[in-house]
């Protein structure tokens, strides 16, 4: 358990590796708001409810370097009021997120793709050296129309 989230982890640590990747962590389970907060995943402003995840994390001696995560968003609510996108609980959607990490495993950059019936959103975000959100570019399509937003 991680806060309110039940997750299964499979952590492999290569103690004699000479390359930059020594840690490989597979994570599967249901991630809720408390688990996302505990992982410092900045989503509370736009995502609520449980998401089923399948993620692979890599790192060096326990410090994270990259993350690659698939999320089933069907049971969660997604509210991106800035771009007029709101997905209620029970509506199918999925997300693919990749991230790179800086010192002390703080998120440095992230790419995200969200897809579902009638919606396709992809973009990237940058974070300053301590982890707070700095900028994002979110091209998205609702139906046939593509709209570009930068914040």
N, CA and C atoms as an extended XYZ file, in Angstrom:
453
Properties=species:S:1:pos:R:3:atomname:S:1:resname:S:1:resid:I:1 pbc="F F F"
N         0.842       -1.184        0.000 N   UNK     1
C         0.000        0.000        0.000 CA  UNK     1
C         0.887        1.248        0.000 C   UNK     1
N         0.484        2.207       -0.783 N   UNK     2
C         1.116        3.518       -0.801 CA  UNK     2
C        -0.003        4.522       -0.629 C   UNK     2
N        -0.112        5.114        0.569 N   UNK     3
C        -1.246        5.974        0.916 CA  UNK     3
C        -2.529        5.175        0.676 C   UNK     3
N        -3.412        5.642       -0.233 N   UNK     4
C        -4.667        4.941       -0.494 CA  UNK     4
C        -4.605        4.058       -1.733 C   UNK     4
N        -3.404        3.745       -2.196 N   UNK     5
C        -3.221        3.012       -3.451 CA  UNK     5
C        -2.589        1.643       -3.210 C   UNK     5
N        -3.165        0.627       -3.858 N   UNK     6
C        -2.640       -0.729       -3.748 CA  UNK     6
C        -1.824       -1.022       -5.003 C   UNK     6
N        -0.521       -1.209       -4.825 N   UNK     7
C         0.393       -1.394       -5.942 CA  UNK     7
C         1.267       -2.622       -5.729 C   UNK     7
N         1.624       -3.273       -6.829 N   UNK     8
C         2.594       -4.373       -6.802 CA  UNK     8
C         3.873       -3.857       -7.445 C   UNK     8
N         5.012       -4.046       -6.765 N   UNK     9
C         6.301       -3.599       -7.273 CA  UNK     9
C         7.231       -4.775       -7.466 C   UNK     9
N         7.984       -4.700       -8.536 N   UNK    10
C         9.041       -5.682       -8.795 CA  UNK    10
C        10.301       -4.867       -9.057 C   UNK    10
N        11.186       -4.787       -8.075 N   UNK    11
C        12.384       -3.949       -8.138 CA  UNK    11
C        13.602       -4.836       -8.350 C   UNK    11
N        14.341       -4.574       -9.421 N   UNK    12
C        15.590       -5.276       -9.695 CA  UNK    12
C        16.721       -4.268       -9.609 C   UNK    12
N        17.707       -4.573       -8.788 N   UNK    13
C        18.872       -3.690       -8.621 CA  UNK    13
C        20.118       -4.448       -9.050 C   UNK    13
N        20.817       -3.905      -10.023 N   UNK    14
C        22.065       -4.494      -10.523 CA  UNK    14
C        23.224       -3.892       -9.731 C   UNK    14
N        23.786       -4.641       -8.804 N   UNK    15
C        24.832       -4.108       -7.935 CA  UNK    15
C        26.202       -4.027       -8.603 C   UNK    15
N        26.406       -4.794       -9.656 N   UNK    16
C        27.707       -4.779      -10.328 CA  UNK    16
C        27.628       -4.164      -11.724 C   UNK    16
N        26.550       -3.453      -12.028 N   UNK    17
C        26.384       -2.841      -13.349 CA  UNK    17
C        27.379       -1.699      -13.525 C   UNK    17
N        27.866       -1.549      -14.742 N   UNK    18
C        28.803       -0.458      -15.035 CA  UNK    18
C        28.123        0.672      -15.800 C   UNK    18
N        26.916        0.453      -16.303 N   UNK    19
C        26.192        1.469      -17.060 CA  UNK    19
C        25.390        2.400      -16.165 C   UNK    19
N        24.705        3.352      -16.767 N   UNK    20
C        23.953        4.340      -15.989 CA  UNK    20
C        22.668        3.792      -15.357 C   UNK    20
N        22.120        2.695      -15.887 N   UNK    21
C        20.883        2.124      -15.356 CA  UNK    21
C        21.226        0.943      -14.449 C   UNK    21
N        20.934        1.091      -13.165 N   UNK    22
C        21.148        0.004      -12.214 CA  UNK    22
C        19.843       -0.442      -11.565 C   UNK    22
N        18.819        0.424      -11.610 N   UNK    23
C        17.529        0.133      -10.983 CA  UNK    23
C        16.454        0.006      -12.049 C   UNK    23
N        15.658       -1.069      -11.970 N   UNK    24
C        14.502       -1.260      -12.839 CA  UNK    24
C        13.342       -1.649      -11.949 C   UNK    24
N        12.275       -0.854      -12.023 N   UNK    25
C        11.124       -1.073      -11.149 CA  UNK    25
C         9.877       -1.181      -12.007 C   UNK    25
N         9.164       -2.294      -11.899 N   UNK    26
C         7.877       -2.475      -12.564 CA  UNK    26
C         6.792       -2.246      -11.519 C   UNK    26
N         5.812       -1.425      -11.861 N   UNK    27
C         4.735       -1.083      -10.927 CA  UNK    27
C         3.399       -1.344      -11.616 C   UNK    27
N         2.525       -2.089      -10.947 N   UNK    28
C         1.178       -2.355      -11.449 CA  UNK    28
C         0.206       -2.195      -10.308 C   UNK    28
N        -0.990       -1.712      -10.625 N   UNK    29
C        -2.020       -1.617       -9.603 CA  UNK    29
C        -2.939       -0.447       -9.822 C   UNK    29
N        -3.600       -0.056       -8.744 N   UNK    30
C        -4.546        1.049       -8.781 CA  UNK    30
C        -3.969        2.214       -8.000 C   UNK    30
N        -3.836        3.327       -8.682 N   UNK    31
C        -3.251        4.528       -8.094 CA  UNK    31
C        -4.353        5.555       -7.879 C   UNK    31
N        -4.534        5.990       -6.634 N   UNK    32
C        -5.543        6.987       -6.308 CA  UNK    32
C        -4.851        8.291       -5.924 C   UNK    32
N        -5.604        9.295       -5.540 N   UNK    33
C        -5.044       10.631       -5.293 CA  UNK    33
C        -3.959       10.632       -4.224 C   UNK    33
N        -4.131        9.872       -3.155 N   UNK    34
C        -3.107        9.817       -2.105 CA  UNK    34
C        -1.812        9.204       -2.601 C   UNK    34
N        -1.903        8.167       -3.426 N   UNK    35
C        -0.715        7.546       -4.000 CA  UNK    35
C        -0.010        8.477       -4.967 C   UNK    35
N        -0.792        9.202       -5.792 N   UNK    36
C        -0.176       10.156       -6.723 CA  UNK    36
C         0.542       11.254       -5.950 C   UNK    36
N        -0.060       11.721       -4.869 N   UNK    37
C         0.569       12.753       -4.034 CA  UNK    37
C         1.849       12.227       -3.389 C   UNK    37
N         1.806       11.000       -2.890 N   UNK    38
C         2.987       10.417       -2.255 CA  UNK    38
C         4.132       10.234       -3.248 C   UNK    38
N         3.792       10.015       -4.528 N   UNK    39
C         4.812        9.861       -5.564 CA  UNK    39
C         5.232       11.198       -6.176 C   UNK    39
N         4.663       12.293       -5.667 N   UNK    40
C         4.969       13.626       -6.177 CA  UNK    40
C         4.574       13.760       -7.646 C   UNK    40
N         3.477       13.088       -8.032 N   UNK    41
C         2.931       13.152       -9.381 CA  UNK    41
C         1.933       14.307       -9.398 C   UNK    41
N         2.269       15.425      -10.039 N   UNK    42
C         1.451       16.641       -9.943 CA  UNK    42
C         0.157       16.552      -10.740 C   UNK    42
N        -0.879       15.955      -10.153 N   UNK    43
C        -2.126       15.751      -10.887 CA  UNK    43
C        -3.378       16.164      -10.127 C   UNK    43
N        -3.260       16.572       -8.887 N   UNK    44
C        -4.443       16.845       -8.063 CA  UNK    44
C        -5.354       17.913       -8.662 C   UNK    44
N        -4.800       18.853       -9.399 N   UNK    45
C        -5.599       19.932       -9.968 CA  UNK    45
C        -6.466       19.477      -11.139 C   UNK    45
N        -6.150       18.328      -11.756 N   UNK    46
C        -6.902       17.936      -12.944 CA  UNK    46
C        -7.357       16.478      -12.970 C   UNK    46
N        -6.914       15.643      -12.027 N   UNK    47
C        -7.259       14.222      -12.045 CA  UNK    47
C        -7.735       13.791      -10.673 C   UNK    47
N        -8.894       13.143      -10.624 N   UNK    48
C        -9.382       12.604       -9.356 CA  UNK    48
C        -9.934       11.205       -9.592 C   UNK    48
N        -9.830       10.386       -8.568 N   UNK    49
C       -10.325        9.028       -8.660 CA  UNK    49
C        -9.239        8.043       -9.009 C   UNK    49
N        -9.582        6.757       -8.983 N   UNK    50
C        -8.590        5.711       -9.206 CA  UNK    50
C        -8.223        5.551      -10.679 C   UNK    50
N        -6.963        5.241      -10.919 N   UNK    51
C        -6.471        4.912      -12.257 CA  UNK    51
C        -5.691        3.603      -12.149 C   UNK    51
N        -5.905        2.718      -13.100 N   UNK    52
C        -5.134        1.489      -13.158 CA  UNK    52
C        -3.853        1.807      -13.914 C   UNK    52
N        -2.704        1.430      -13.338 N   UNK    53
C        -1.429        1.775      -13.964 CA  UNK    53
C        -0.577        0.545      -14.224 C   UNK    53
N         0.283        0.697      -15.208 N   UNK    54
C         1.326       -0.273      -15.518 CA  UNK    54
C         2.534        0.584      -15.878 C   UNK    54
N         3.550        0.607      -15.043 N   UNK    55
C         4.671        1.529      -15.234 CA  UNK    55
C         6.007        0.812      -15.122 C   UNK    55
N         6.990        1.365      -15.823 N   UNK    56
C         8.368        0.924      -15.705 CA  UNK    56
C         9.212        2.142      -15.347 C   UNK    56
N         9.936        2.037      -14.250 N   UNK    57
C        10.821        3.107      -13.796 CA  UNK    57
C        12.253        2.620      -13.906 C   UNK    57
N        13.146        3.512      -14.310 N   UNK    58
C        14.563        3.163      -14.319 CA  UNK    58
C        15.318        4.203      -13.521 C   UNK    58
N        16.463        3.797      -13.014 N   UNK    59
C        17.252        4.729      -12.220 CA  UNK    59
C        18.660        4.226      -12.001 C   UNK    59
N        19.346        4.958      -11.168 N   UNK    60
C        20.718        4.612      -10.808 CA  UNK    60
C        20.830        4.591       -9.289 C   UNK    60
N        21.067        3.402       -8.748 N   UNK    61
C        21.203        3.208       -7.300 CA  UNK    61
C        20.015        3.786       -6.521 C   UNK    61
N        18.807        3.587       -7.065 N   UNK    62
C        17.590        4.013       -6.371 CA  UNK    62
C        17.114        5.410       -6.703 C   UNK    62
N        17.931        6.244       -7.336 N   UNK    63
C        17.491        7.571       -7.785 CA  UNK    63
C        16.861        7.424       -9.158 C   UNK    63
N        15.653        7.924       -9.324 N   UNK    64
C        14.939        7.751      -10.584 CA  UNK    64
C        15.571        8.550      -11.718 C   UNK    64
N        15.556        7.954      -12.920 N   UNK    65
C        16.014        8.618      -14.139 CA  UNK    65
C        14.875        8.776      -15.137 C   UNK    65
N        14.073        7.697      -15.352 N   UNK    66
C        12.973        7.758      -16.313 CA  UNK    66
C        11.767        6.989      -15.788 C   UNK    66
N        10.602        7.321      -16.346 N   UNK    67
C         9.366        6.590      -16.075 CA  UNK    67
C         8.595        6.465      -17.377 C   UNK    67
N         7.956        5.338      -17.569 N   UNK    68
C         7.093        5.092      -18.720 CA  UNK    68
C         5.843        4.425      -18.171 C   UNK    68
N         4.692        5.101      -18.279 N   UNK    69
C         3.493        4.633      -17.594 CA  UNK    69
C         2.269        4.659      -18.501 C   UNK    69
N         1.509        3.575      -18.473 N   UNK    70
C         0.201        3.475      -19.113 CA  UNK    70
C        -0.848        3.566      -18.009 C   UNK    70
N        -1.893        4.369      -18.246 N   UNK    71
C        -2.958        4.538      -17.251 CA  UNK    71
C        -4.319        4.319      -17.902 C   UNK    71
N        -5.179        3.562      -17.250 N   UNK    72
C        -6.578        3.446      -17.653 CA  UNK    72
C        -7.337        4.475      -16.827 C   UNK    72
N        -7.924        5.456      -17.500 N   UNK    73
C        -8.587        6.571      -16.821 CA  UNK    73
C       -10.101        6.400      -16.717 C   UNK    73
N       -10.634        5.246      -17.079 N   UNK    74
C       -12.087        5.060      -17.114 CA  UNK    74
C       -12.762        5.360      -15.776 C   UNK    74
N       -12.152        4.980      -14.674 N   UNK    75
C       -12.775        5.183      -13.354 CA  UNK    75
C       -12.462        6.546      -12.745 C   UNK    75
N       -11.687        7.357      -13.430 N   UNK    76
C       -11.264        8.652      -12.901 CA  UNK    76
C       -11.975        9.798      -13.635 C   UNK    76
N       -11.976       10.954      -12.994 N   UNK    77
C       -12.471       12.186      -13.624 CA  UNK    77
C       -11.264       13.022      -14.023 C   UNK    77
N       -11.282       13.537      -15.242 N   UNK    78
C       -10.210       14.363      -15.770 CA  UNK    78
C       -10.797       15.730      -16.081 C   UNK    78
N       -10.284       16.779      -15.450 N   UNK    79
C       -10.811       18.129      -15.618 CA  UNK    79
C        -9.704       19.088      -16.022 C   UNK    79
N        -9.639       19.387      -17.309 N   UNK    80
C        -8.675       20.348      -17.836 CA  UNK    80
C        -9.459       21.589      -18.275 C   UNK    80
N        -9.933       22.350      -17.295 N   UNK    81
C       -10.766       23.511      -17.569 CA  UNK    81
C       -10.084       24.530      -18.470 C   UNK    81
N        -8.762       24.663      -18.368 N   UNK    82
C        -8.014       25.621      -19.171 CA  UNK    82
C        -8.238       25.410      -20.667 C   UNK    82
N        -8.412       24.153      -21.077 N   UNK    83
C        -8.626       23.862      -22.491 CA  UNK    83
C       -10.042       23.351      -22.760 C   UNK    83
N       -10.899       23.383      -21.756 N   UNK    84
C       -12.291       22.986      -21.937 CA  UNK    84
C       -12.498       21.495      -22.094 C   UNK    84
N       -11.665       20.692      -21.470 N   UNK    85
C       -11.774       19.242      -21.570 CA  UNK    85
C       -12.113       18.674      -20.200 C   UNK    85
N       -13.263       18.028      -20.111 N   UNK    86
C       -13.691       17.394      -18.866 CA  UNK    86
C       -14.192       15.994      -19.182 C   UNK    86
N       -13.600       14.983      -18.540 N   UNK    87
C       -13.994       13.594      -18.719 CA  UNK    87
C       -14.550       13.091      -17.394 C   UNK    87
N       -15.817       12.739      -17.354 N   UNK    88
C       -16.377       12.238      -16.096 CA  UNK    88
C       -15.953       10.801      -15.810 C   UNK    88
N       -16.142       10.388      -14.556 N   UNK    89
C       -15.904        8.988      -14.186 CA  UNK    89
C       -16.793        8.101      -15.041 C   UNK    89
N       -16.283        6.933      -15.420 N   UNK    90
C       -17.063        5.986      -16.192 CA  UNK    90
C       -16.941        6.159      -17.697 C   UNK    90
N       -16.338        7.232      -18.164 N   UNK    91
C       -16.139        7.463      -19.592 CA  UNK    91
C       -14.761        6.930      -19.963 C   UNK    91
N       -14.654        6.089      -20.996 N   UNK    92
C       -13.363        5.461      -21.295 CA  UNK    92
C       -12.311        6.453      -21.796 C   UNK    92
N       -11.109        6.295      -21.321 N   UNK    93
C        -9.949        7.065      -21.783 CA  UNK    93
C        -8.700        6.386      -21.230 C   UNK    93
N        -7.588        6.624      -21.895 N   UNK    94
C        -6.318        6.097      -21.413 CA  UNK    94
C        -5.245        7.152      -21.583 C   UNK    94
N        -4.157        6.978      -20.856 N   UNK    95
C        -3.041        7.918      -20.928 CA  UNK    95
C        -1.738        7.148      -21.006 C   UNK    95
N        -0.790        7.736      -21.708 N   UNK    96
C         0.579        7.236      -21.738 CA  UNK    96
C         1.469        8.402      -21.328 C   UNK    96
N         2.259        8.208      -20.294 N   UNK    97
C         3.103        9.271      -19.748 CA  UNK    97
C         4.533        8.784      -19.677 C   UNK    97
N         5.452        9.617      -20.144 N   UNK    98
C         6.876        9.356      -19.950 CA  UNK    98
C         7.447       10.553      -19.208 C   UNK    98
N         8.417       10.304      -18.379 N   UNK    99
C         9.016       11.385      -17.598 CA  UNK    99
C        10.508       11.150      -17.448 C   UNK    99
N        11.222       12.254      -17.312 N   UNK   100
C        12.638       12.182      -16.949 CA  UNK   100
C        12.804       12.930      -15.637 C   UNK   100
N        13.777       12.494      -14.861 N   UNK   101
C        13.957       13.027      -13.520 CA  UNK   101
C        15.330       13.667      -13.379 C   UNK   101
N        15.401       14.682      -12.527 N   UNK   102
C        16.652       15.351      -12.213 CA  UNK   102
C        17.152       14.932      -10.845 C   UNK   102
N        17.938       15.797      -10.209 N   UNK   103
C        18.473       15.489       -8.882 CA  UNK   103
C        17.361       15.180       -7.873 C   UNK   103
N        17.639       14.243       -6.993 N   UNK   104
C        16.728       13.825       -5.936 CA  UNK   104
C        15.392       13.328       -6.487 C   UNK   104
N        15.407       12.768       -7.694 N   UNK   105
C        14.235       12.192       -8.351 CA  UNK   105
C        13.111       13.194       -8.600 C   UNK   105
N        13.432       14.484       -8.690 N   UNK   106
C        12.423       15.496       -9.007 CA  UNK   106
C        12.116       15.442      -10.502 C   UNK   106
N        10.827       15.528      -10.869 N   UNK   107
C        10.445       15.489      -12.278 CA  UNK   107
C        11.049       16.677      -13.002 C   UNK   107
N        11.726       16.397      -14.129 N   UNK   108
C        12.361       17.427      -14.938 CA  UNK   108
C        11.519       17.722      -16.178 C   UNK   108
N        11.017       16.693      -16.847 N   UNK   109
C        10.206       16.850      -18.050 CA  UNK   109
C         9.247       15.673      -18.157 C   UNK   109
N         8.137       15.918      -18.842 N   UNK   110
C         7.113       14.896      -18.958 CA  UNK   110
C         6.421       15.036      -20.305 C   UNK   110
N         6.113       13.914      -20.936 N   UNK   111
C         5.245       13.909      -22.107 CA  UNK   111
C         4.008       13.101      -21.750 C   UNK   111
N         2.876       13.491      -22.326 N   UNK   112
C         1.623       12.841      -21.986 CA  UNK   112
C         0.748       12.754      -23.226 C   UNK   112
N         0.099       11.608      -23.401 N   UNK   113
C        -0.902       11.414      -24.437 CA  UNK   113
C        -2.143       10.868      -23.760 C   UNK   113
N        -3.285       11.500      -24.008 N   UNK   114
C        -4.566       11.025      -23.488 CA  UNK   114
C        -5.465       10.774      -24.694 C   UNK   114
N        -6.048        9.584      -24.760 N   UNK   115
C        -6.945        9.252      -25.862 CA  UNK   115
C        -8.228        8.641      -25.329 C   UNK   115
N        -9.281        8.847      -26.089 N   UNK   116
C       -10.579        8.300      -25.772 CA  UNK   116
C       -11.513        8.619      -26.916 C   UNK   116
N       -12.749        8.143      -26.865 N   UNK   117
C       -13.691        8.433      -27.943 CA  UNK   117
C       -13.859        9.947      -28.142 C   UNK   117
N       -13.489       10.431      -29.316 N   UNK   118
C       -13.667       11.844      -29.645 CA  UNK   118
C       -12.635       12.792      -29.084 C   UNK   118
N       -11.579       12.295      -28.424 N   UNK   119
C       -10.578       13.202      -27.855 CA  UNK   119
C        -9.174       12.601      -28.011 C   UNK   119
N        -8.242       13.466      -28.334 N   UNK   120
C        -6.836       13.078      -28.400 CA  UNK   120
C        -6.026       14.272      -27.928 C   UNK   120
N        -5.288       14.102      -26.852 N   UNK   121
C        -4.479       15.171      -26.284 CA  UNK   121
C        -3.069       14.654      -26.135 C   UNK   121
N        -2.116       15.413      -26.618 N   UNK   122
C        -0.726       15.040      -26.386 CA  UNK   122
C         0.034       16.314      -26.107 C   UNK   122
N         1.041       16.210      -25.305 N   UNK   123
C         1.799       17.404      -24.984 CA  UNK   123
C         2.982       17.088      -24.123 C   UNK   123
N         3.646       18.139      -23.730 N   UNK   124
C         4.791       17.978      -22.855 CA  UNK   124
C         4.798       19.090      -21.834 C   UNK   124
N         5.474       18.838      -20.760 N   UNK   125
C         5.570       19.803      -19.675 CA  UNK   125
C         7.004       19.844      -19.188 C   UNK   125
N         7.403       20.999      -18.718 N   UNK   126
C         8.733       21.171      -18.130 CA  UNK   126
C         8.559       21.635      -16.694 C   UNK   126
N         9.502       21.246      -15.864 N   UNK   127
C         9.452       21.589      -14.449 CA  UNK   127
C        10.782       22.235      -14.087 C   UNK   127
N        10.745       23.197      -13.165 N   UNK   128
C        12.022       23.806      -12.789 CA  UNK   128
C        12.810       22.859      -11.899 C   UNK   128
N        14.008       23.231      -11.527 N   UNK   129
C        14.947       22.300      -10.883 CA  UNK   129
C        14.444       21.678       -9.587 C   UNK   129
N        13.491       22.326       -8.902 N   UNK   130
C        12.974       21.780       -7.657 CA  UNK   130
C        11.676       21.004       -7.851 C   UNK   130
N        11.209       20.903       -9.113 N   UNK   131
C        10.016       20.119       -9.383 CA  UNK   131
C         8.756       20.887       -9.710 C   UNK   131
N         8.571       22.170       -9.293 N   UNK   132
C         7.314       22.849       -9.621 CA  UNK   132
C         7.131       23.032      -11.131 C   UNK   132
N         5.872       23.016      -11.550 N   UNK   133
C         5.486       23.165      -12.945 CA  UNK   133
C         6.003       24.489      -13.502 C   UNK   133
N         6.610       24.461      -14.702 N   UNK   134
C         7.149       25.673      -15.315 CA  UNK   134
C         6.438       26.024      -16.617 C   UNK   134
N         6.189       25.061      -17.510 N   UNK   135
C         5.564       25.352      -18.803 CA  UNK   135
C         5.001       24.075      -19.408 C   UNK   135
N         4.037       24.246      -20.349 N   UNK   136
C         3.465       23.096      -21.047 CA  UNK   136
C         3.045       23.495      -22.450 C   UNK   136
N         3.066       22.539      -23.340 N   UNK   137
C         2.539       22.692      -24.695 CA  UNK   137
C         1.581       21.538      -24.902 C   UNK   137
N         0.295       21.840      -25.192 N   UNK   138
C        -0.725       20.801      -25.274 CA  UNK   138
C        -1.516       20.891      -26.565 C   UNK   138
N        -1.026       20.332      -27.674 N   UNK   139
C        -1.889       20.240      -28.848 CA  UNK   139
C        -2.938       19.160      -28.598 C   UNK   139
N        -4.190       19.441      -28.900 N   UNK   140
C        -5.214       18.438      -28.669 CA  UNK   140
C        -6.286       18.517      -29.730 C   UNK   140
N        -7.027       17.446      -29.867 N   UNK   141
C        -8.116       17.374      -30.834 CA  UNK   141
C        -9.367       16.904      -30.117 C   UNK   141
N       -10.452       17.607      -30.362 N   UNK   142
C       -11.771       17.208      -29.895 CA  UNK   142
C       -12.562       16.918      -31.162 C   UNK   142
N       -12.860       15.656      -31.416 N   UNK   143
C       -13.486       15.299      -32.680 CA  UNK   143
C       -12.481       15.467      -33.810 C   UNK   143
N       -12.807       16.242      -34.835 N   UNK   144
C       -11.955       16.428      -36.009 CA  UNK   144
C       -11.040       17.645      -35.904 C   UNK   144
N       -11.265       18.542      -34.958 N   UNK   145
C       -10.540       19.807      -34.890 CA  UNK   145
C        -9.321       19.696      -33.978 C   UNK   145
N        -8.182       20.245      -34.414 N   UNK   146
C        -6.985       20.270      -33.588 CA  UNK   146
C        -6.774       21.681      -33.088 C   UNK   146
N        -6.485       21.797      -31.803 N   UNK   147
C        -6.263       23.083      -31.147 CA  UNK   147
C        -4.926       23.024      -30.450 C   UNK   147
N        -4.160       24.101      -30.504 N   UNK   148
C        -2.861       24.134      -29.844 CA  UNK   148
C        -2.919       25.117      -28.682 C   UNK   148
N        -2.408       24.722      -27.555 N   UNK   149
C        -2.352       25.573      -26.382 CA  UNK   149
C        -0.978       25.464      -25.747 C   UNK   149
N        -0.402       26.587      -25.362 N   UNK   150
C         0.826       26.604      -24.560 CA  UNK   150
C         0.546       27.395      -23.319 C   UNK   150
N         1.019       26.903      -22.198 N   UNK   151
C         0.844       27.630      -20.943 CA  UNK   151
C         2.166       27.693      -20.212 C   UNK   151
